[in-house]
Short mmCIF file of C-alpha atoms and ligand atoms in Angstrom, two decimals:
data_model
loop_
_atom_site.label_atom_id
_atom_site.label_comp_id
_atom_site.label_asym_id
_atom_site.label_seq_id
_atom_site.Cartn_x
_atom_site.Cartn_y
_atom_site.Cartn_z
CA UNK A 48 123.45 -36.14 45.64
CA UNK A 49 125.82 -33.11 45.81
CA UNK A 50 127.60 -35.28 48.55
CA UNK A 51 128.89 -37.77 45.66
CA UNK A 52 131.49 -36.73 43.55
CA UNK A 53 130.76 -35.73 39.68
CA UNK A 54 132.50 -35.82 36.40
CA UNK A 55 133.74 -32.07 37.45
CA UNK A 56 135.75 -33.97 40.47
CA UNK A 57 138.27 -36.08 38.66
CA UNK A 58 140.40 -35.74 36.30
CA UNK A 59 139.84 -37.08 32.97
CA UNK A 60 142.11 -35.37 30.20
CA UNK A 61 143.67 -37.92 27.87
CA UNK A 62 142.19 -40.94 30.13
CA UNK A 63 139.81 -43.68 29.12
CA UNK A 64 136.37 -43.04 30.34
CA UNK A 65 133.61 -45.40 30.85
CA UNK A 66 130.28 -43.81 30.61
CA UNK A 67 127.46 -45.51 31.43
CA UNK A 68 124.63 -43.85 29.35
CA UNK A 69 121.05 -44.72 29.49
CA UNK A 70 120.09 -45.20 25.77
CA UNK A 71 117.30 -47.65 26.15
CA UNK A 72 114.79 -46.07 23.59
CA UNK A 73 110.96 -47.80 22.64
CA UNK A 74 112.13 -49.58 19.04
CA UNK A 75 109.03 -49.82 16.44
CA UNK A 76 107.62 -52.77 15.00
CA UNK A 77 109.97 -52.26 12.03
CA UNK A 78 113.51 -51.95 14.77
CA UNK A 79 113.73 -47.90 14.17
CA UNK A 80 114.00 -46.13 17.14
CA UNK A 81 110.36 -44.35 18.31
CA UNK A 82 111.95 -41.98 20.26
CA UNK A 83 115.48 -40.29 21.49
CA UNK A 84 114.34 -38.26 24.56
CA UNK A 85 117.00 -40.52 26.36
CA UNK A 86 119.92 -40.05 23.78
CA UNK A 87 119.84 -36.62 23.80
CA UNK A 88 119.98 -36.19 27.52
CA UNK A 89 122.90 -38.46 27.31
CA UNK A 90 124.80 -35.82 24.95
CA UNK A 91 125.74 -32.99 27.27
CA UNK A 92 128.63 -35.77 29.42
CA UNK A 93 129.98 -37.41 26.80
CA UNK A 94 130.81 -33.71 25.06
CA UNK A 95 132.17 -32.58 28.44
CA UNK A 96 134.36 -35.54 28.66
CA UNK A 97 135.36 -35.02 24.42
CA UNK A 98 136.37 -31.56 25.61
CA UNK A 99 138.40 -32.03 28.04
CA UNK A 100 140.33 -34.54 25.76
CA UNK A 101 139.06 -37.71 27.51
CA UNK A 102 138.72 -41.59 25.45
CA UNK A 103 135.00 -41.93 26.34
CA UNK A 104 133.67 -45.57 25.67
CA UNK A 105 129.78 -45.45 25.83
CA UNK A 106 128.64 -48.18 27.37
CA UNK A 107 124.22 -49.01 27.64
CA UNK A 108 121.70 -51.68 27.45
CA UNK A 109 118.52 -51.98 25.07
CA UNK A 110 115.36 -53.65 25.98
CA UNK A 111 115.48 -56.92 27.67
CA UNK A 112 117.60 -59.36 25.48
CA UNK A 113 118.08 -61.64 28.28
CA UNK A 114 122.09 -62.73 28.32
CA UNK A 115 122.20 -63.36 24.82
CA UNK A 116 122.84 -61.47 22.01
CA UNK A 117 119.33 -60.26 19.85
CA UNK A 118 119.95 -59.45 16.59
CA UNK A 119 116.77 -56.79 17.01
CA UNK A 120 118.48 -55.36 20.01
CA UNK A 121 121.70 -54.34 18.63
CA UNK A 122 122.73 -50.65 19.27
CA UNK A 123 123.11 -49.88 15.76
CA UNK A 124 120.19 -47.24 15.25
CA UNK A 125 121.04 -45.97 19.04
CA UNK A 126 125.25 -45.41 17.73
CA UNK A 127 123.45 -43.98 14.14
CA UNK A 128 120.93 -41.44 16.07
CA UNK A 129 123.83 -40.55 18.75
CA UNK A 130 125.73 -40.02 15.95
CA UNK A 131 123.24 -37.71 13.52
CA UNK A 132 123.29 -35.50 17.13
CA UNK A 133 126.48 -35.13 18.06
CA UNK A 134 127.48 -34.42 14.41
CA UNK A 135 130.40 -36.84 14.38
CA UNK A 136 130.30 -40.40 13.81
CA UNK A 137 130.08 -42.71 16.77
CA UNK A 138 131.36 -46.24 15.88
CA UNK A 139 129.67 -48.95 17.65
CA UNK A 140 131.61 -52.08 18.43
CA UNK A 141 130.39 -55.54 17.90
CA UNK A 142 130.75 -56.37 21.72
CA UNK A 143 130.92 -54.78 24.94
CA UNK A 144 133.71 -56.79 26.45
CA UNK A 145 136.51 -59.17 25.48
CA UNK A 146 139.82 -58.62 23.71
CA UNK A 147 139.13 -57.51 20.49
CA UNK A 148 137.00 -54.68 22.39
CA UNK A 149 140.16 -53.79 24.68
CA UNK A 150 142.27 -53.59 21.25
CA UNK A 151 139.62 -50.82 19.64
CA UNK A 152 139.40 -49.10 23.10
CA UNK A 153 143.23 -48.81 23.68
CA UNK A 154 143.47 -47.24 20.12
CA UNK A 155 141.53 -44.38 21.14
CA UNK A 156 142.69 -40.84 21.23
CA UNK A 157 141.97 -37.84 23.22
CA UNK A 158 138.82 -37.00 22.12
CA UNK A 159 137.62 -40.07 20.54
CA UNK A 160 134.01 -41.38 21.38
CA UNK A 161 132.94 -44.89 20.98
CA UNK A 162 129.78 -47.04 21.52
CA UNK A 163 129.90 -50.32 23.13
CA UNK A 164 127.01 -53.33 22.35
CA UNK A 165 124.02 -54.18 24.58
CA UNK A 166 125.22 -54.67 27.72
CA UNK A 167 122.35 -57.41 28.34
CA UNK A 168 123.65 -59.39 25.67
CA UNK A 169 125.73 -60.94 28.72
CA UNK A 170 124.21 -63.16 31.32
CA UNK A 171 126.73 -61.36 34.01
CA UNK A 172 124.99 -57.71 33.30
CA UNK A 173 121.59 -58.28 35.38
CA UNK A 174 123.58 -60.57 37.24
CA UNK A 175 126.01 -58.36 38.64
CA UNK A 176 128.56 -61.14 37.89
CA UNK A 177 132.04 -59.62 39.38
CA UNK A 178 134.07 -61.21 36.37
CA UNK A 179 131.46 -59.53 34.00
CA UNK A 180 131.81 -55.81 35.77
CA UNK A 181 136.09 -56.66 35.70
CA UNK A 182 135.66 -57.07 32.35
CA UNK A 183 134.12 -53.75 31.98
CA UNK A 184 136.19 -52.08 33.95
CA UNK A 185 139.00 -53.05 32.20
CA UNK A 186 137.60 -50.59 29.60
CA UNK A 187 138.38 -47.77 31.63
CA UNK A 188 140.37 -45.71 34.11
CA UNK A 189 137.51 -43.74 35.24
CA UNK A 190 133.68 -44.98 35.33
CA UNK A 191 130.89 -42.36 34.73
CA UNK A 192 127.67 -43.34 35.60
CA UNK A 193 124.99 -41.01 33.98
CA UNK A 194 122.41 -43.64 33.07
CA UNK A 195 119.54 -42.45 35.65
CA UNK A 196 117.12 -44.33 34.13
CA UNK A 197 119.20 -47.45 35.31
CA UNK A 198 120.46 -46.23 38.42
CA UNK A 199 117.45 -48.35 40.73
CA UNK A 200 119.52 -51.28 39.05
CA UNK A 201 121.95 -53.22 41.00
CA UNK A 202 123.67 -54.30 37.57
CA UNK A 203 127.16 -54.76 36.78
CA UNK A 204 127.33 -51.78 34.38
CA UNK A 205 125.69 -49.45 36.62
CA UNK A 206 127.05 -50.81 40.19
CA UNK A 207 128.95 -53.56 39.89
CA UNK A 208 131.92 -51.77 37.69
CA UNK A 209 132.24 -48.79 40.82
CA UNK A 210 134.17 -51.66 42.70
CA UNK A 211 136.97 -51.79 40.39
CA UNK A 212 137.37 -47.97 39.21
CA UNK A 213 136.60 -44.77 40.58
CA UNK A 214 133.21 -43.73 40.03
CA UNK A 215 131.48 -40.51 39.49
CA UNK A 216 128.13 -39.28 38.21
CA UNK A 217 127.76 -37.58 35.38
CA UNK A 218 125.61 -34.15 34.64
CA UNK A 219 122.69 -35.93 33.52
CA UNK A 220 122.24 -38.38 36.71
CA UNK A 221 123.28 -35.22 39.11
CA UNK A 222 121.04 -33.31 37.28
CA UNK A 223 118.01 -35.68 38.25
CA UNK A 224 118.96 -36.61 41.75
CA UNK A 225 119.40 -32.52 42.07
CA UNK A 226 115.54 -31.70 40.70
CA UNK A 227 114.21 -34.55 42.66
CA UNK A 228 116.05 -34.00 45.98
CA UNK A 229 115.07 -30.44 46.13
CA UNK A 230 111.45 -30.95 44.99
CA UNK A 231 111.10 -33.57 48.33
CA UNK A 232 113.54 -31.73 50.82
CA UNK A 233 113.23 -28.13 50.18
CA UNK A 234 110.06 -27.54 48.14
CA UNK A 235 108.94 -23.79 48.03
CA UNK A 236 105.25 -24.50 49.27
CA UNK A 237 102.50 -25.75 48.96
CA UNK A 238 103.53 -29.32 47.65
CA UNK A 239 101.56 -31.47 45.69
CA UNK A 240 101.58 -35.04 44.19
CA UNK A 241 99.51 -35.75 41.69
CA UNK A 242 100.00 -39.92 41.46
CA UNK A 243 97.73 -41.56 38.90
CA UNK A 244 98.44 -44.70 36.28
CA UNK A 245 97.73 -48.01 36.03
CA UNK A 246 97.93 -50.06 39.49
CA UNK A 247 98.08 -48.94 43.02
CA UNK A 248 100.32 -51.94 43.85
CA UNK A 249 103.19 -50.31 41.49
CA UNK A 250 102.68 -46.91 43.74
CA UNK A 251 102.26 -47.85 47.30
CA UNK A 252 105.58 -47.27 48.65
CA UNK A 253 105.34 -43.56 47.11
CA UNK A 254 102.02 -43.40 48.36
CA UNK A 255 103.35 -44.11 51.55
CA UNK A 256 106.71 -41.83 51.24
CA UNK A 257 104.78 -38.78 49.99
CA UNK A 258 102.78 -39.38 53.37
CA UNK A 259 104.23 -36.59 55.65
CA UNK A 260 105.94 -34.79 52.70
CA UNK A 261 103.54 -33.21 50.65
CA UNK A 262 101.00 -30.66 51.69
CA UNK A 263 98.07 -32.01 48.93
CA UNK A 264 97.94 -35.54 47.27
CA UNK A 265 95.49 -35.95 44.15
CA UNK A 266 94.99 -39.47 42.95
CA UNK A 267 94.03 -40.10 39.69
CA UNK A 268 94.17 -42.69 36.71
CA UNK A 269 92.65 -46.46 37.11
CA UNK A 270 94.13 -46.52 40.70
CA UNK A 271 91.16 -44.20 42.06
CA UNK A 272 89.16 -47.56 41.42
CA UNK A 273 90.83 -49.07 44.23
CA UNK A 274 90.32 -45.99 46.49
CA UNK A 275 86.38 -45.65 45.09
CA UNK A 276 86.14 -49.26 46.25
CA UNK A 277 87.72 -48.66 49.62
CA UNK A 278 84.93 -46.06 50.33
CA UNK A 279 82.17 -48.88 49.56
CA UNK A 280 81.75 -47.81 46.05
CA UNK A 281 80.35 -49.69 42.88
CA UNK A 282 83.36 -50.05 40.20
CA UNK A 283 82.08 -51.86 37.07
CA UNK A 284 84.34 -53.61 35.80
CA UNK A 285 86.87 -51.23 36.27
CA UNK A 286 90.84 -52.37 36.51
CA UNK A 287 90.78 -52.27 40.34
CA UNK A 288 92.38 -54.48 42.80
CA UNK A 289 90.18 -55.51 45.59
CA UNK A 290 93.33 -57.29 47.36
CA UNK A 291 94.24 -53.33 48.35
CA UNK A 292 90.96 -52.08 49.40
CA UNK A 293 92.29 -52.52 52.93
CA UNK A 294 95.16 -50.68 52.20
CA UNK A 295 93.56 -48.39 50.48
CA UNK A 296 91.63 -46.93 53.16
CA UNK A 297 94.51 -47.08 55.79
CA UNK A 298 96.43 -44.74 53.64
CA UNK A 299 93.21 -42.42 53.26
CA UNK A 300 92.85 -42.86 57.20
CA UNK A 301 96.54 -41.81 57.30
CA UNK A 302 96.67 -38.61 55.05
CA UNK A 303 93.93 -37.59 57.68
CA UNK A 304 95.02 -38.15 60.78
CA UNK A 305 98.29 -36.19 58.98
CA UNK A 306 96.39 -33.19 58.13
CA UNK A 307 97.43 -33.89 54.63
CA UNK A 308 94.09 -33.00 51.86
CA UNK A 309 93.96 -36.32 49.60
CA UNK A 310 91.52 -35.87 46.72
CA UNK A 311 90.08 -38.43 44.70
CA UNK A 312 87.99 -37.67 41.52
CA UNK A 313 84.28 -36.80 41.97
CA UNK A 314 83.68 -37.58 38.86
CA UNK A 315 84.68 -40.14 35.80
CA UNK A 316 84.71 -40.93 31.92
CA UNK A 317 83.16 -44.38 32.11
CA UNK A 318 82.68 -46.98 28.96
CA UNK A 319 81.08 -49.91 28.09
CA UNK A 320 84.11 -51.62 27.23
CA UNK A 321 88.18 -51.24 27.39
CA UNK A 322 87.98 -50.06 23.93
CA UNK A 323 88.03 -46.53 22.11
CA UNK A 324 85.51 -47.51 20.14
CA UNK A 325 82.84 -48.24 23.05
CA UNK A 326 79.63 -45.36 24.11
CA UNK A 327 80.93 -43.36 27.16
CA UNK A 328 79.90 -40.63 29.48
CA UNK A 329 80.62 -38.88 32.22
CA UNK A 330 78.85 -40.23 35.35
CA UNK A 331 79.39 -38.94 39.48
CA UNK A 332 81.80 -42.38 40.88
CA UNK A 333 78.62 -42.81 43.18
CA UNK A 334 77.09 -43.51 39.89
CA UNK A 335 78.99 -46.04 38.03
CA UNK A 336 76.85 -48.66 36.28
CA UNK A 337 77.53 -51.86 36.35
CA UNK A 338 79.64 -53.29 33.58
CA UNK A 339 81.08 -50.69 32.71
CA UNK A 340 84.60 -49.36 33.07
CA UNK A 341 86.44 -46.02 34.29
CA UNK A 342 88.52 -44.53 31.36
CA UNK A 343 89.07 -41.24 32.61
CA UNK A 344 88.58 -38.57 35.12
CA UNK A 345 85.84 -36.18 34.58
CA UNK A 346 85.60 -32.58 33.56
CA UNK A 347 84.02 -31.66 36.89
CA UNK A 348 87.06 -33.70 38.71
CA UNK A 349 89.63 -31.32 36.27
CA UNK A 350 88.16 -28.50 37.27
CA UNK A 351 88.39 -29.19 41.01
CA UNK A 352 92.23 -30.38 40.31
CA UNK A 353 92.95 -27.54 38.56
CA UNK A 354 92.04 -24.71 41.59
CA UNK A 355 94.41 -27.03 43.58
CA UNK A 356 97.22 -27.30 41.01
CA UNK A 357 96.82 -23.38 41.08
CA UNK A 358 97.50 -22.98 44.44
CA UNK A 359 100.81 -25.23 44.78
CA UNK A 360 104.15 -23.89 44.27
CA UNK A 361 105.84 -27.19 43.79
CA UNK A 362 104.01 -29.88 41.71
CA UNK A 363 105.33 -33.58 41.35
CA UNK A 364 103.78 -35.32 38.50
CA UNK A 365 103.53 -39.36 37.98
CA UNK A 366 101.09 -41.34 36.51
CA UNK A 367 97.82 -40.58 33.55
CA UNK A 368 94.72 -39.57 34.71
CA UNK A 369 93.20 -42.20 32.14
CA UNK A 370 93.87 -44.65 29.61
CA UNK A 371 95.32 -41.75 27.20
CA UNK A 372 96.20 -43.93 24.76
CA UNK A 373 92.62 -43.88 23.82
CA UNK A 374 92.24 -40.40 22.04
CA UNK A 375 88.35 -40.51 23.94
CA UNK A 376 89.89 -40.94 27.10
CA UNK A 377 93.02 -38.80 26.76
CA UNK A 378 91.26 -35.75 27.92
CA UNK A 379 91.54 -35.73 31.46
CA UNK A 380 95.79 -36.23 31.64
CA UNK A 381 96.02 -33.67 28.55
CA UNK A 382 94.00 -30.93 30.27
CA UNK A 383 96.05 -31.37 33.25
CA UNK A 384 99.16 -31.67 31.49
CA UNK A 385 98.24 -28.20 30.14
CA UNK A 386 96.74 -26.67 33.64
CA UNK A 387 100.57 -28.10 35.16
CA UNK A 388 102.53 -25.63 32.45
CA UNK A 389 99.67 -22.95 32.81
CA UNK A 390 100.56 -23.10 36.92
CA UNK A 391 103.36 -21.19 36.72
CA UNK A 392 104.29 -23.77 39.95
CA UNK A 393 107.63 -25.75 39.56
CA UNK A 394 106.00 -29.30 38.01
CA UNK A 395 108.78 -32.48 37.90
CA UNK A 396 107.49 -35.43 35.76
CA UNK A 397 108.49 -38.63 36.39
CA UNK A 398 106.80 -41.99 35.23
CA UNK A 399 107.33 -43.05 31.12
CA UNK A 400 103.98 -43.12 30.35
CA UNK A 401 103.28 -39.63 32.25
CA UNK A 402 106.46 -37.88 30.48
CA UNK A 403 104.84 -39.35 26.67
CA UNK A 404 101.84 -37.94 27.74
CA UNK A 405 103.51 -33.96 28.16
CA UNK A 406 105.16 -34.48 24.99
CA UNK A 407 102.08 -35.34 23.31
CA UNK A 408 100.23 -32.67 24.77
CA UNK A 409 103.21 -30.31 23.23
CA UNK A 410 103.74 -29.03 26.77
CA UNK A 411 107.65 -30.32 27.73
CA UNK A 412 109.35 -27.09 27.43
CA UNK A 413 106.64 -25.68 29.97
CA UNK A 414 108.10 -28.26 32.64
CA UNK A 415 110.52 -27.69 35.27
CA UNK A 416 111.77 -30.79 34.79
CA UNK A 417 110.90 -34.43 32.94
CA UNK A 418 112.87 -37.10 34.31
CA UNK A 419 114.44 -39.13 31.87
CA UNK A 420 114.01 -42.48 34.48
CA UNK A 421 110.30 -43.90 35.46
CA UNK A 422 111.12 -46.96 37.99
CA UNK A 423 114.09 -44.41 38.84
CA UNK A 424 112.11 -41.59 39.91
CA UNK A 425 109.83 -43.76 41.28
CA UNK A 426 112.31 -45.59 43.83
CA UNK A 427 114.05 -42.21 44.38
CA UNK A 428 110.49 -40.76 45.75
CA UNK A 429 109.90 -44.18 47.71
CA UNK A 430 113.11 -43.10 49.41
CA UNK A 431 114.83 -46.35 48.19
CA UNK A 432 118.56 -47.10 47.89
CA UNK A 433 119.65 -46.28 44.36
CA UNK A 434 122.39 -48.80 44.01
CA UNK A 435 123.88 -47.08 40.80
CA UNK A 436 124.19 -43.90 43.24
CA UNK A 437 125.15 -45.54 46.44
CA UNK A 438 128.65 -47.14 44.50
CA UNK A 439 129.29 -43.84 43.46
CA UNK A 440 132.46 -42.07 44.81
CA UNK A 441 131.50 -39.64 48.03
CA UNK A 442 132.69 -35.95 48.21
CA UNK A 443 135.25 -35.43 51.02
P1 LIG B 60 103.90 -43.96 34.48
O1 LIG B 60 104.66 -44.73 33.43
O2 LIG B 60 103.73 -42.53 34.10
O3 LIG B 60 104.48 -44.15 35.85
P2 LIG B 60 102.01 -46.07 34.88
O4 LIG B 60 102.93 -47.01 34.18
O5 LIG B 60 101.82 -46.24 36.33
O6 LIG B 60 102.43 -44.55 34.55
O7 LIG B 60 100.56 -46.17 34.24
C1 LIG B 60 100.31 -45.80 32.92
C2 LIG B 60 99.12 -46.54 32.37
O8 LIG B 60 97.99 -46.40 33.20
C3 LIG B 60 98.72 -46.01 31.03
O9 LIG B 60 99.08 -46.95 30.06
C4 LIG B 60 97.21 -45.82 31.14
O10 LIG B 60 96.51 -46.35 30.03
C5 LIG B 60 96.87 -46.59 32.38
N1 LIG B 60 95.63 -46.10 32.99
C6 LIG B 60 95.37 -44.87 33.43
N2 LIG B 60 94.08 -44.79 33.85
C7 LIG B 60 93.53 -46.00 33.68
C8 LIG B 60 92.22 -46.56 33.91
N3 LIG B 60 91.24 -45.80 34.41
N4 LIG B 60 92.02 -47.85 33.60
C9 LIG B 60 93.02 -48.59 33.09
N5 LIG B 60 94.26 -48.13 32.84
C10 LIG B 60 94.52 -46.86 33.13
MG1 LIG B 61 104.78 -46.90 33.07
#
């Protein structure tokens, strides 16, 4: 990442500045935002660029309207929260292109800060249409991107506008591409990946990456099933997905023959149904009965993870131990959440679900880092192209 250029490389005093923000919050059932994690990691660029006398027009997308414009999806609670935090009113526009939006941008002054609509209310955003990302860029003279949670999207507001104006990152996205380049390339170590969630078809390729990278690799959450399954084990009726046994066990046969420890639990939370409500116990995963399903690791499991966690020096962090949306079953990710900050180890979260599980666990501030981007993170770790970082400007 320090190889492209940043919002410190160019010069923006007095010109227009398109920033690409990432302000795609979780909305309620009632349309009020349920949380501004993502706004207020967006702050820190656009007061740079206010500072330094800049015309910053804010550009994001919300949810998935689909190319036409959702009433629901509007950015007005984003422009009203954004506002409330940067203590000066941010107007939001009624579009994010077309004249009438040139004629509010172009009566900007140094220092002024506006929010454009949802991007996706345009067909030509997750199409990457070329007349769509002109259309942008005619918004700007400079294009920021600092939307990391968008960045693994080959979009015309996060890749397609670079084409037509220079483009830099901002703090935020260096910021992430910094903690998560250093975690992989220069950990101090012992490294470890703890990789857990729902499906081990949404994690294979890190998986795979982490391979010869990381000194210990704990697997946790309801893709253990697929590994207990792999090893000829009985899994209820577990989520599991037989169609990656066979993969499962290559990758366990890899870690090996790589030296690398890979530990699965040795012990589960298991229920009689998907539900909070259902009887549960903790069982050995050579002991689960049939019918019933694996909610969560078990204490004997934590216990083991923790002397491991203890011993790292660099922790990555994606994916629930168990369904923690269930407060039975939220044990397992909240004790580890809390053995991570206790660790004293450098721990980076990535994943959604994983960085709503530290904040409920009231352990953020104990993090090295909580990455802002889920599928981002993710595709960085996979050692994928980021096509929001590739259009970026590189430094001489
Ligand atoms: P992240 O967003 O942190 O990357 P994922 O999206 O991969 O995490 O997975 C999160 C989901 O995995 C959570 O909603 C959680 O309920 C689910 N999960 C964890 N363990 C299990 C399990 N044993 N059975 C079913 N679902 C599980
Ligand atoms: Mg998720």
């Amino acid at each position: 990442m320090v190889r492209k250029k940043t919002v410190e490389d160019v010069e923006v005093d007095g010109k227009r500045v398109l920033v690409r923000a990432d302000l795609n919050e979780p909305l309620d059932e009632n349309g009020n935002l349920a949380d501004d994690v993502r706004i207020r990691a967006s702050i820190p660029t656009i007061k740079y660029l206010i500072e330094r006398g800049a015309r910053v027009v804010v550009a994001s997308h919300l949810g998935r309207p689909s190319g036409k414009p959702v009433p629901g999806l509007r950015l007005d609670p984003v422009a009203e929260r954004l506002s409330e935090l940067m203590g000066r009113k941010v107007p939001k526009l009624d579009d994010c292109v077309g004249e009438e939006v040139e004629a509010r941008v172009a009566e900007l002054a140094p220092g002024d800060v506006v929010l454009l609509e949802n991007t996706r209310f345009h067909p030509g955003e997750t199409e990457n249409d070329p007349e769509f990302a002109k259309a942008l860029a005619r918004l700007g003279d400079v294009f920021v991107n600092d939307a990391f949670g968008a960045v693994h999207r080959n979009h015309a507001s996060t890749a397609g506008v670079a084409r037509y104006l220079p483009a830099v990152a901002g703090l935020l996205l260096r910021k992430e591409l910094e903690v998560l380049e250093k975690a992989l390339r220069e950990p101090k170590r012992p490294l470890l990946a703890i990789i857990g969630g729902a499906k081990v078809s949404d994690k294979i390729g890190i998986l795979e990456s982490l391979l010869d990278k990381v000194d210990t690799m704990i697997i946790g959450g309801g893709m253990a099933n697929t590994f207990f399954l792999a090893r000829g084990l009985n899994v209820g009726k577990s989520l599991v997905e037989p169609n990656k046994a066979e993969m499962a066990r290559n990758l366990m046969k890899k870690y090996e023959s790589n030296g690398v420890k890979l530990l699965l639990p040795t012990d589960v939370v298991v229920a009689e149904r998907f539900s909070a409500a259902a009887r549960n116990k903790v069982v050995p995963v050579e002991k689960i009965p049939d019918g019933w399903t694996v909610m969560d690791i078990g204490p004997q499991s934590r216990r083991d993870f923790r002397e491991v966690i203890n011993r790292a020096q660099t922790i990555l962090w994606n994916g629930p131990m168990g369904v923690f949306e269930m407060e039975p079953f939220a044990e397992g990710t909240m004790t580890m959440a809390q053995y991570l900050a206790e660790s004293g180890a450098s721990v980076v979260v990535g994943g959604g679900e994983s960085a709503a599980a530290v904040r409920r666990a009231g352990y953020a501030h104990r993090m090295m880092h909580i990455s802002t981007g889920g599928g981002a993170s993710l595709r960085f770790l996979e050692g994928k192209e980021l096509p929001g970082v590739s259009c970026l400007l590189d430094k001489e």
